[in-house]
GROMACS .gro file of C-alpha atoms in nm:
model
  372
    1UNK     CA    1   0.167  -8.703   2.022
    2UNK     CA    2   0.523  -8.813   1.948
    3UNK     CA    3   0.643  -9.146   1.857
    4UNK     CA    4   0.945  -9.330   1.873
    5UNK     CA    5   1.104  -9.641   1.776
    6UNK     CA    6   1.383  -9.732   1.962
    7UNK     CA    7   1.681 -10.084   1.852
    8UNK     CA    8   1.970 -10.242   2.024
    9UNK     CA    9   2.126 -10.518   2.124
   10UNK     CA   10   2.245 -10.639   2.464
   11UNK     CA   11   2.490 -10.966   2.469
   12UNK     CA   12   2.142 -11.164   2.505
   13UNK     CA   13   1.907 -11.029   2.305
   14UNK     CA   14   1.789 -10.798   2.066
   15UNK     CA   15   1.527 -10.489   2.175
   16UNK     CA   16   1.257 -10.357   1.970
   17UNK     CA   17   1.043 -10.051   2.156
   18UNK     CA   18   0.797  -9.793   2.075
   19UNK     CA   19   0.752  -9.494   2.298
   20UNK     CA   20   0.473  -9.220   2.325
   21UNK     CA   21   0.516  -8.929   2.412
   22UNK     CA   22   0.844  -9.075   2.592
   23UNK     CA   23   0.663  -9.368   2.728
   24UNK     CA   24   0.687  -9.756   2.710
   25UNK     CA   25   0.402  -9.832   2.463
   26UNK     CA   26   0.516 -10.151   2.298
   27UNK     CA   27   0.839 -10.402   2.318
   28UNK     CA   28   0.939 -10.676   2.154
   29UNK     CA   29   1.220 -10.893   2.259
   30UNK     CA   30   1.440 -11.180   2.081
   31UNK     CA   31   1.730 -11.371   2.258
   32UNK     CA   32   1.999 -11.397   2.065
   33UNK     CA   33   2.125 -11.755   2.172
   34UNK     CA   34   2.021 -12.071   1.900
   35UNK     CA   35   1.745 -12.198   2.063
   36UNK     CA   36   1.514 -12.466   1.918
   37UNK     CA   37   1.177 -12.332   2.104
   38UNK     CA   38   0.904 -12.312   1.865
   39UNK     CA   39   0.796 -11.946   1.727
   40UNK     CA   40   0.457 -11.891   1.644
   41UNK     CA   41   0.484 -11.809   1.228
   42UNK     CA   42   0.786 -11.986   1.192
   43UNK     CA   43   0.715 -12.205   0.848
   44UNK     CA   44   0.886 -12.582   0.797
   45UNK     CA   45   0.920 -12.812   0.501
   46UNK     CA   46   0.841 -13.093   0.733
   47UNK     CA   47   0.830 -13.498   0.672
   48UNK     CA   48   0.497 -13.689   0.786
   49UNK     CA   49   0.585 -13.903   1.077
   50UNK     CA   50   0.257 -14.102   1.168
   51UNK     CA   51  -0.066 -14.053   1.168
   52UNK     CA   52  -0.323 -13.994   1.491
   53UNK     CA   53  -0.659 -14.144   1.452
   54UNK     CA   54  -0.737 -14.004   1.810
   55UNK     CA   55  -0.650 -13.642   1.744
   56UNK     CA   56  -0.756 -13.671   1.425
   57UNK     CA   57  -0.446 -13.541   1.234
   58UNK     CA   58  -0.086 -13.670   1.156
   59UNK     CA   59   0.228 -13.583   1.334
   60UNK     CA   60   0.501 -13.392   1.137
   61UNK     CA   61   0.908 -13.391   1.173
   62UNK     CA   62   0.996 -13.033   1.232
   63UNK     CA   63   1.382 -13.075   1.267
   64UNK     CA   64   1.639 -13.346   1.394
   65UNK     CA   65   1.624 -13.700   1.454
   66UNK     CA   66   1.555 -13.947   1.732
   67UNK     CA   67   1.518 -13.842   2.064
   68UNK     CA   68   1.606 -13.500   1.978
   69UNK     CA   69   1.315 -13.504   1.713
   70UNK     CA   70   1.150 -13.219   1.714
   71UNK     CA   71   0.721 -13.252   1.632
   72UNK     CA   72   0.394 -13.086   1.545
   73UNK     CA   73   0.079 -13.179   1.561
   74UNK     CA   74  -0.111 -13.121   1.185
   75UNK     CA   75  -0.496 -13.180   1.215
   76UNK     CA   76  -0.719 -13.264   0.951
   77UNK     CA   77  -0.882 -12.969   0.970
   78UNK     CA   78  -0.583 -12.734   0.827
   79UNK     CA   79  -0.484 -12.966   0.546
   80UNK     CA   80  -0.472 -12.866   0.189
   81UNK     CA   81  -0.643 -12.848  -0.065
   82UNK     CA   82  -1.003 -12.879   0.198
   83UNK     CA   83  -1.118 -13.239   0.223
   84UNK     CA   84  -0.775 -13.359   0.117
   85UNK     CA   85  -0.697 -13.705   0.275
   86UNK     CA   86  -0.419 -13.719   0.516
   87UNK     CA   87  -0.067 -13.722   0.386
   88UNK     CA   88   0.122 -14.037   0.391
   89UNK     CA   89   0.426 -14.116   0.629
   90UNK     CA   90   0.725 -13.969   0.480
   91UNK     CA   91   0.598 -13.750   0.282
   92UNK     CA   92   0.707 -13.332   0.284
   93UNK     CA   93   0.423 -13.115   0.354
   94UNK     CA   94   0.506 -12.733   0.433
   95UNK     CA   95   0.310 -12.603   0.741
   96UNK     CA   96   0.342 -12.288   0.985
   97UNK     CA   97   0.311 -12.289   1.347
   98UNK     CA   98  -0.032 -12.177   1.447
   99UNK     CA   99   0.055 -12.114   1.830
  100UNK     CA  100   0.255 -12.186   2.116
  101UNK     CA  101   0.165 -12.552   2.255
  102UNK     CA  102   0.071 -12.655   2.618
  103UNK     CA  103   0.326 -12.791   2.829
  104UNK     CA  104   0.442 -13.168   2.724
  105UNK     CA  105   0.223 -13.138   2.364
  106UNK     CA  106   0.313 -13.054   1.999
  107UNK     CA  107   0.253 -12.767   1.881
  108UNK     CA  108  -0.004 -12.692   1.642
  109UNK     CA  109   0.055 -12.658   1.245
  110UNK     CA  110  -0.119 -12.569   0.974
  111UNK     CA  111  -0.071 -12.561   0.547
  112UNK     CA  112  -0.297 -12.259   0.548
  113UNK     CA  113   0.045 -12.014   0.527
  114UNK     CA  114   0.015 -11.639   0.618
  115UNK     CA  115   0.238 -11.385   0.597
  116UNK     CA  116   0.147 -11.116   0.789
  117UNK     CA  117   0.205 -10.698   0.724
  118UNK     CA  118   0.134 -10.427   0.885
  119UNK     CA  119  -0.178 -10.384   0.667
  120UNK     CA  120  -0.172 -10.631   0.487
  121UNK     CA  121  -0.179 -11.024   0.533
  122UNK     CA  122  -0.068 -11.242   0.262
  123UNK     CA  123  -0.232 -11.610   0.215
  124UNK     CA  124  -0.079 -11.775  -0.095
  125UNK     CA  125  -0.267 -12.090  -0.083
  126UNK     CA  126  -0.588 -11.933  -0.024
  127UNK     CA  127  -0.723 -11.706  -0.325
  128UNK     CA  128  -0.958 -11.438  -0.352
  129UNK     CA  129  -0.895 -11.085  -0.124
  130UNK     CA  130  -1.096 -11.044   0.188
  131UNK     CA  131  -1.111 -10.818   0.521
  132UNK     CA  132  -1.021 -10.925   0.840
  133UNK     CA  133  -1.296 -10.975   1.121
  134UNK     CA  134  -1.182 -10.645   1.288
  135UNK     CA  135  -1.175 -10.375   0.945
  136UNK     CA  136  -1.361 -10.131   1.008
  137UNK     CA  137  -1.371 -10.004   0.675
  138UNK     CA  138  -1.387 -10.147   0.373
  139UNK     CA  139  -1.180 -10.052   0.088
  140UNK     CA  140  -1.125 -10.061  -0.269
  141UNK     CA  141  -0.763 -10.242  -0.290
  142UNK     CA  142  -0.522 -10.128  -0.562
  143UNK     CA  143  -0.418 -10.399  -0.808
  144UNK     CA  144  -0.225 -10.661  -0.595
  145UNK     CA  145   0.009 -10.903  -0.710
  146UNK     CA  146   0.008 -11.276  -0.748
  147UNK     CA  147  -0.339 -11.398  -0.496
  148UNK     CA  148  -0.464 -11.469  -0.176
  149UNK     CA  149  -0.489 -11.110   0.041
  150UNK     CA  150  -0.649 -10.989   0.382
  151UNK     CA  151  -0.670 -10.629   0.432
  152UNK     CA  152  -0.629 -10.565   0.809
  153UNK     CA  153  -0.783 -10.279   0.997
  154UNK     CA  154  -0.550 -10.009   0.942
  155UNK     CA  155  -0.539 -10.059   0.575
  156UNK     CA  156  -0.807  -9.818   0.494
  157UNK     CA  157  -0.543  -9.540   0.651
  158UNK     CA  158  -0.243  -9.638   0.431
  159UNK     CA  159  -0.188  -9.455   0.071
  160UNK     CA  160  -0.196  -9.713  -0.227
  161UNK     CA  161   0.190  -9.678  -0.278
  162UNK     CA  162   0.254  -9.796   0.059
  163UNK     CA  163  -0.023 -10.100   0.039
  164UNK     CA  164   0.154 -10.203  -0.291
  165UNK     CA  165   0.487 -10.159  -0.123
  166UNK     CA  166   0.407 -10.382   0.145
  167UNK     CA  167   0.184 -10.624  -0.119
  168UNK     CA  168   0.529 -10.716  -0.316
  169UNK     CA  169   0.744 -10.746  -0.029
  170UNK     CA  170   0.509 -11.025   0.070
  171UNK     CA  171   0.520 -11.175  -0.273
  172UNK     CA  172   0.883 -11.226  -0.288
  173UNK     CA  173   0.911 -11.382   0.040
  174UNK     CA  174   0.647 -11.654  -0.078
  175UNK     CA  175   0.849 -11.682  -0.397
  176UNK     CA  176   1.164 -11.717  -0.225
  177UNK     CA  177   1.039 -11.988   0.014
  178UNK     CA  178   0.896 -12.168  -0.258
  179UNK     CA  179   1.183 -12.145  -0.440
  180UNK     CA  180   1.408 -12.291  -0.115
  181UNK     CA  181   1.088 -12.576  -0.103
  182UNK     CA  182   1.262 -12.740  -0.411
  183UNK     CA  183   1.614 -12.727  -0.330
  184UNK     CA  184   1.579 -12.835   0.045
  185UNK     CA  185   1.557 -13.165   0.227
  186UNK     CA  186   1.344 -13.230   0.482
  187UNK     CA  187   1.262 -13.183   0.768
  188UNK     CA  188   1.367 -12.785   0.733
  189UNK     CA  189   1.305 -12.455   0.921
  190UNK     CA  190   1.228 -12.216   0.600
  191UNK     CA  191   1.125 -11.912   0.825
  192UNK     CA  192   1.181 -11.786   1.172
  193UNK     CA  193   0.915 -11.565   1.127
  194UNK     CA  194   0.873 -11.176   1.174
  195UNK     CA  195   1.185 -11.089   1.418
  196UNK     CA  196   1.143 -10.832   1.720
  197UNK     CA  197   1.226 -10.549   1.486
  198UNK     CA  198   0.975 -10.632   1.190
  199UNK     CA  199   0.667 -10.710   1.469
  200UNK     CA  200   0.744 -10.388   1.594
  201UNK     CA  201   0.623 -10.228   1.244
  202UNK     CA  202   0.397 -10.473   1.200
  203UNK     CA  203   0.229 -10.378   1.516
  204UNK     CA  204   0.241  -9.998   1.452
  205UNK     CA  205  -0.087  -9.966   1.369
  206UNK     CA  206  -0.230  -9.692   1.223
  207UNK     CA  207   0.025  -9.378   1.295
  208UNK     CA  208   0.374  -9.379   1.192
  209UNK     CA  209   0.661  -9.301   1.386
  210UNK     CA  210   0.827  -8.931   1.410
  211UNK     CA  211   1.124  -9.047   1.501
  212UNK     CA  212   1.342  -9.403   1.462
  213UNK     CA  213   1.718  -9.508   1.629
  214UNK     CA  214   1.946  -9.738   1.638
  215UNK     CA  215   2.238  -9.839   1.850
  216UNK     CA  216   2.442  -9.992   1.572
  217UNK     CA  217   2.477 -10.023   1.242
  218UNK     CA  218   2.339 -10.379   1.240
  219UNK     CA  219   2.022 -10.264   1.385
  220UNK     CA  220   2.013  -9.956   1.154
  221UNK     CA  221   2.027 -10.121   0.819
  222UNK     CA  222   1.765 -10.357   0.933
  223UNK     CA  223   1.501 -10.075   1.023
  224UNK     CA  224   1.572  -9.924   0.737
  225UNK     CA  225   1.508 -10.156   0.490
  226UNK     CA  226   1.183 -10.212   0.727
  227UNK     CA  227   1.105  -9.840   0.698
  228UNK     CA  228   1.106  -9.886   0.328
  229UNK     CA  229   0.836 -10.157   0.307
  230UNK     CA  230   0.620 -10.064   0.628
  231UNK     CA  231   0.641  -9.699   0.720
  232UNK     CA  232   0.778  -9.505   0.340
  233UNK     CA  233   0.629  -9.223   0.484
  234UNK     CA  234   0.846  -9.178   0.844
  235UNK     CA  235   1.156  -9.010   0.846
  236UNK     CA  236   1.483  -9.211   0.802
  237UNK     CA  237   1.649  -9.394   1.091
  238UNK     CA  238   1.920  -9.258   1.216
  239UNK     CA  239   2.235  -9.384   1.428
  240UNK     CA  240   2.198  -9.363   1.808
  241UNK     CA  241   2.588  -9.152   1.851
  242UNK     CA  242   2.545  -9.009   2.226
  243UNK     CA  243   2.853  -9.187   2.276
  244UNK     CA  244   2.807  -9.295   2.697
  245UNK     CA  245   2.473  -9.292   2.738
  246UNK     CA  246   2.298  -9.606   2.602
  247UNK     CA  247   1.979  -9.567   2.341
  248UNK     CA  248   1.746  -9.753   2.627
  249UNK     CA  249   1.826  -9.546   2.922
  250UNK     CA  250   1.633  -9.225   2.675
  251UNK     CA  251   1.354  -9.186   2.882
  252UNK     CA  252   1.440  -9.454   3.147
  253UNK     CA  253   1.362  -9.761   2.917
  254UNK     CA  254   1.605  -9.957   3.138
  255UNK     CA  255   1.376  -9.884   3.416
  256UNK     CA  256   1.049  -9.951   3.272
  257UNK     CA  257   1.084 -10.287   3.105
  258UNK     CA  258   1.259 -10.365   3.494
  259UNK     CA  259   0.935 -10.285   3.608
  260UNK     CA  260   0.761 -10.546   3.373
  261UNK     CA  261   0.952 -10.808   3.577
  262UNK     CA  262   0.706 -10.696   3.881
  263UNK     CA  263   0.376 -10.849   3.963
  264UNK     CA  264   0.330 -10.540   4.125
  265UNK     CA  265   0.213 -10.214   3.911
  266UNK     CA  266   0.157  -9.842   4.100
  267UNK     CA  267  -0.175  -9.667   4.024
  268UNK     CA  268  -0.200  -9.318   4.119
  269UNK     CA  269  -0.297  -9.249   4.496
  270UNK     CA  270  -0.136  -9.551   4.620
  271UNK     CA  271  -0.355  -9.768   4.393
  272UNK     CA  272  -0.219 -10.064   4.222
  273UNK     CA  273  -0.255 -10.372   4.007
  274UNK     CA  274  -0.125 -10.739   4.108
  275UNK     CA  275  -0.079 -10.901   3.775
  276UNK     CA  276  -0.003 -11.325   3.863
  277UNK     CA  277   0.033 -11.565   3.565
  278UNK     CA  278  -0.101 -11.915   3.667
  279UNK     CA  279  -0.095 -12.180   3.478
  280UNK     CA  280  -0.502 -12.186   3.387
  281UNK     CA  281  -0.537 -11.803   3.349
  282UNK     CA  282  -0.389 -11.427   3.419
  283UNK     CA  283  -0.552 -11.292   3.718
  284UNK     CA  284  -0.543 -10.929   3.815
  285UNK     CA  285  -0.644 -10.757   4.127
  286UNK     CA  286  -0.685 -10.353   4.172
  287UNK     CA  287  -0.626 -10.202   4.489
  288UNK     CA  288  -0.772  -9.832   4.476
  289UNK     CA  289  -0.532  -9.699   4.720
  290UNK     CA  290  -0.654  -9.370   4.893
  291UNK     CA  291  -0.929  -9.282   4.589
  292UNK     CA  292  -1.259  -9.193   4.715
  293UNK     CA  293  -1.429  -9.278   4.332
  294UNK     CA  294  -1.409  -9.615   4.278
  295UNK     CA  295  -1.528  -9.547   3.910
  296UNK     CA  296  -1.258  -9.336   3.800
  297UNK     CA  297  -1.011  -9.545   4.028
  298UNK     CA  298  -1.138  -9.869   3.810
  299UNK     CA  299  -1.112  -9.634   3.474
  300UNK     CA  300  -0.740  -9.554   3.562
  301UNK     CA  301  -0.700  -9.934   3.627
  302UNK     CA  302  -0.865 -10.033   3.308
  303UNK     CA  303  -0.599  -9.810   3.066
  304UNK     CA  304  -0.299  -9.946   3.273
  305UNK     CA  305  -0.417 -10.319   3.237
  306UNK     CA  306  -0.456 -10.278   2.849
  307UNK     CA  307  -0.102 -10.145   2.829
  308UNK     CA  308   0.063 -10.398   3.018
  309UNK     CA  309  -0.139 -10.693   2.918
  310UNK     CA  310   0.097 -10.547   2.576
  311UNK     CA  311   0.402 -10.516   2.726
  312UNK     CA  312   0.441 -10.825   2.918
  313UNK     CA  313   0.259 -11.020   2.572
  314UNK     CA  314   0.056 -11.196   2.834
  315UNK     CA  315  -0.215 -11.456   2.625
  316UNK     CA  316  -0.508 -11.697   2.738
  317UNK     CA  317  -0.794 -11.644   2.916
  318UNK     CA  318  -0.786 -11.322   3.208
  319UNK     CA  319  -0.993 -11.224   3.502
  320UNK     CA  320  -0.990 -10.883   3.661
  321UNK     CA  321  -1.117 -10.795   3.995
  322UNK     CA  322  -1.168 -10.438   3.981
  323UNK     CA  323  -1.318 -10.218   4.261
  324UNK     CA  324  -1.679 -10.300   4.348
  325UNK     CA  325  -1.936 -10.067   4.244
  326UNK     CA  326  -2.295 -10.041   4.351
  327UNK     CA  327  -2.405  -9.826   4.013
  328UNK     CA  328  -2.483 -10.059   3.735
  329UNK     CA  329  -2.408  -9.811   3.524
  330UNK     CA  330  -2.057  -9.741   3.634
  331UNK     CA  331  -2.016 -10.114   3.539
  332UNK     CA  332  -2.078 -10.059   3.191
  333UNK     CA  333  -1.924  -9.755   3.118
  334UNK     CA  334  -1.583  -9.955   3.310
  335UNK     CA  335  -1.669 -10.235   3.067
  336UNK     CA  336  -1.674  -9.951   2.772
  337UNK     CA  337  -1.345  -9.817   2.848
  338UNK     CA  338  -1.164 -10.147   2.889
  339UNK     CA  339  -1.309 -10.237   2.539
  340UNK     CA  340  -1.150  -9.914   2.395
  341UNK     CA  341  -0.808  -9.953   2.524
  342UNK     CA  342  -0.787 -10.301   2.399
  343UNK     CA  343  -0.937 -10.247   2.061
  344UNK     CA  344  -0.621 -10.161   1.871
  345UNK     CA  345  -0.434 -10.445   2.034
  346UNK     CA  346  -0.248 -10.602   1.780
  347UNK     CA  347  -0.320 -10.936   2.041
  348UNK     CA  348  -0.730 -10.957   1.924
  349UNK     CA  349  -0.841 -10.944   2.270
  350UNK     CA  350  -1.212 -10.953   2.389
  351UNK     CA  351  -1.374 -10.852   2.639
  352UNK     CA  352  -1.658 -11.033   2.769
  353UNK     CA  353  -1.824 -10.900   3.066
  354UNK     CA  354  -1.843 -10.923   3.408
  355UNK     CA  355  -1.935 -11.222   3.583
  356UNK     CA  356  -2.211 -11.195   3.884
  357UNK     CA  357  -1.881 -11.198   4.135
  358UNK     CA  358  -1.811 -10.878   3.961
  359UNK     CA  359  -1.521 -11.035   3.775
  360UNK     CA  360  -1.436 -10.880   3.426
  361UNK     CA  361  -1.376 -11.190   3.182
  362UNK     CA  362  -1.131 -11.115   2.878
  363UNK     CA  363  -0.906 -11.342   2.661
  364UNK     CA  364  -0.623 -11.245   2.434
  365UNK     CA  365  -0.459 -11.444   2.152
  366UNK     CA  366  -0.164 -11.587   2.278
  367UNK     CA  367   0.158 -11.437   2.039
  368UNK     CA  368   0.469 -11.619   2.128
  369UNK     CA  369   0.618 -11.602   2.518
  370UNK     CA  370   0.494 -11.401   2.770
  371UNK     CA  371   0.789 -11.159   2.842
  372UNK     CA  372   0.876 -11.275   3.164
   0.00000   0.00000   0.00000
């Protein structure tokens, strides 16, 4: 298997992509105009606005003033310390953005900050070191600095040079945004949070990559210094210099991140998926083309949906209507290989079953915009 990570910039955004064995695996995208959407992870020194007796929480000044405030919603359940009372109006609290709001609400916020690795995850305010619900296995941790650590699944595969590597970059991000906390006014944006090029390493998982370019310098001092913390072990990114033929048309990128545009996705045989966002859920119909085994036709179906359910960063709840099978046990072993392809998902999506209409119920933490 062969790996690579592939950066560059258009004059709209800036591309983040991992490839195996020359194919799309994972993208991340980030648009390069100022924008004042809210990113999930961004952090704020923000300034209590009012309370809400009826949500049960206060609302907080992100950024700007009058109508062009900009608001989140902090319930009482994500204050600090636990069983604090509510701060009082005017006062700077620093939160995070937990996710992306509905349409026409605030977004969420929480004081419980994390910092998140690739194998590690870094909570400052909350002590103690702990594994997250989907470790595997559990590890003896080298000595960490400062407190407040979650080792994520693919720690156990890391050496202890790179978990301490990644352990005090996280440190001295806290301790520079701390640092900012004192000289800043609120209300503040402190962090953007992780940009397309760090989630990209972040989401790596548990292989690093054989091979990393860039098409510019810009993009090539920023993986490395990325490399250093997240990936020690990988070889050294190098400068993208085919001079005329751009880093994203290597093995048709250009093409296949076109393709994510489509609701339409070929299966092999004529088969294909019809993948339509609505606004309550992510439905998906497969079409088994000219197969004469639905089972294997709904297997092939199953891998694809996994990997686009990645690339398009679709979130929420989603309902599948594969192929109907008479065989119960062709059910579960479709349910079986659906749960393996999702399973390293850096998205924590479940699958729950199939419904008695024969529709596969999943759901998959939303993680910023859907790609479209």
């Amino acid at each position: 298997m062969t790996t690579e990570l592939l950066f560059d910039a258009t004059e709209t955004s800036v591309r983040a992509a991992l490839t195996v064995n020359g194919r799309l695996s994972l993208l991340h995208i980030d648009s390069i105009a100022e924008t004042s959407e809210i990113v999930v992870g961004a952090i704020y020194l923000g300034r209590v606005e009012r309370p809400s007796n009826a949500l049960k929480g206060v609302f907080v000044t992100l950024a700007g003033r009058g109508e062009s405030r900009l608001s989140g919603l902090l319930l009482d359940s994500d204050l600090r310390p636990i069983g604090a009372g509510r701060p009082a109006s005017g006062q700077p609290v620093l939160v995070q953005v937990k996710s992306i709001p509905g349409e026409g609400k605030a977004p969420p916020l929480t004081m419980n900050v994390t910092l998140p690795g690739r194998r590690l995850a870094h909570t400052p305010l909350t002590p103690g070191v702990t594994f997250s619900r989907r470790a595997t296995e559990k590890i003896t941790p080298p000595p960490l600095p400062s407190d407040g650590w979650i080792l994520r699944r693919h720690a156990a595969d890391a050496s202890e040079n790179a978990l301490c590597a990644e352990a005090e970059a996280l440190s001295a991000t806290w301790a520079d945004l701390r640092r900012r906390t004192t000289h800043l006014s609120p209300p503040v944006r402190l962090s953007t949070g992780p940009d397309a090029l760090e989630r990209l390493f972040l989401d790596l998982g548990a292989h690093n990559p054989d091979r990393c370019f860039c098409a510019d310098p810009e993009r090539l001092a920023r993986a490395t210094a990325l490399t250093e913390i997240y990936a020690s072990d990988s070889p050294t990114p190098q400068l993208w210099t085919e001079n005329g033929f751009p880093l994203f048309e290597r093995h048709d990128l250009e093409g296949a991140i076109a393709e994510l545009r489509q609701s339409r996705v070929a299966l092999p045989e004529e088969g294909s998926l019809i993948i339509e966002p609505t606004a309550a859920l992510i439905s998906i119909d497969v079409n088994g083309g000219a197969r004469a085994n639905p089972l294997q036709a709904n297997i092939d179906a199953a891998r694809e949906i996994a990997r686009q359910i990645q690339l398009r960063n679709l979130g929420g709840v989603i309902v599948i209507d594969f192929i109907n099978m008479r065989r119960r046990e062709d059910n579960e072993k479709l349910l079986e290989t659906l749960k393996a392809e999702v399973a390293d998902d850096p998205g924590a999506t479940q699958v729950y079953g199939m419904s008695r209409l024969g529709l596969v119920e999943m759901t998959r933490r939303r993680r910023g915009a859907p790609l479209k």
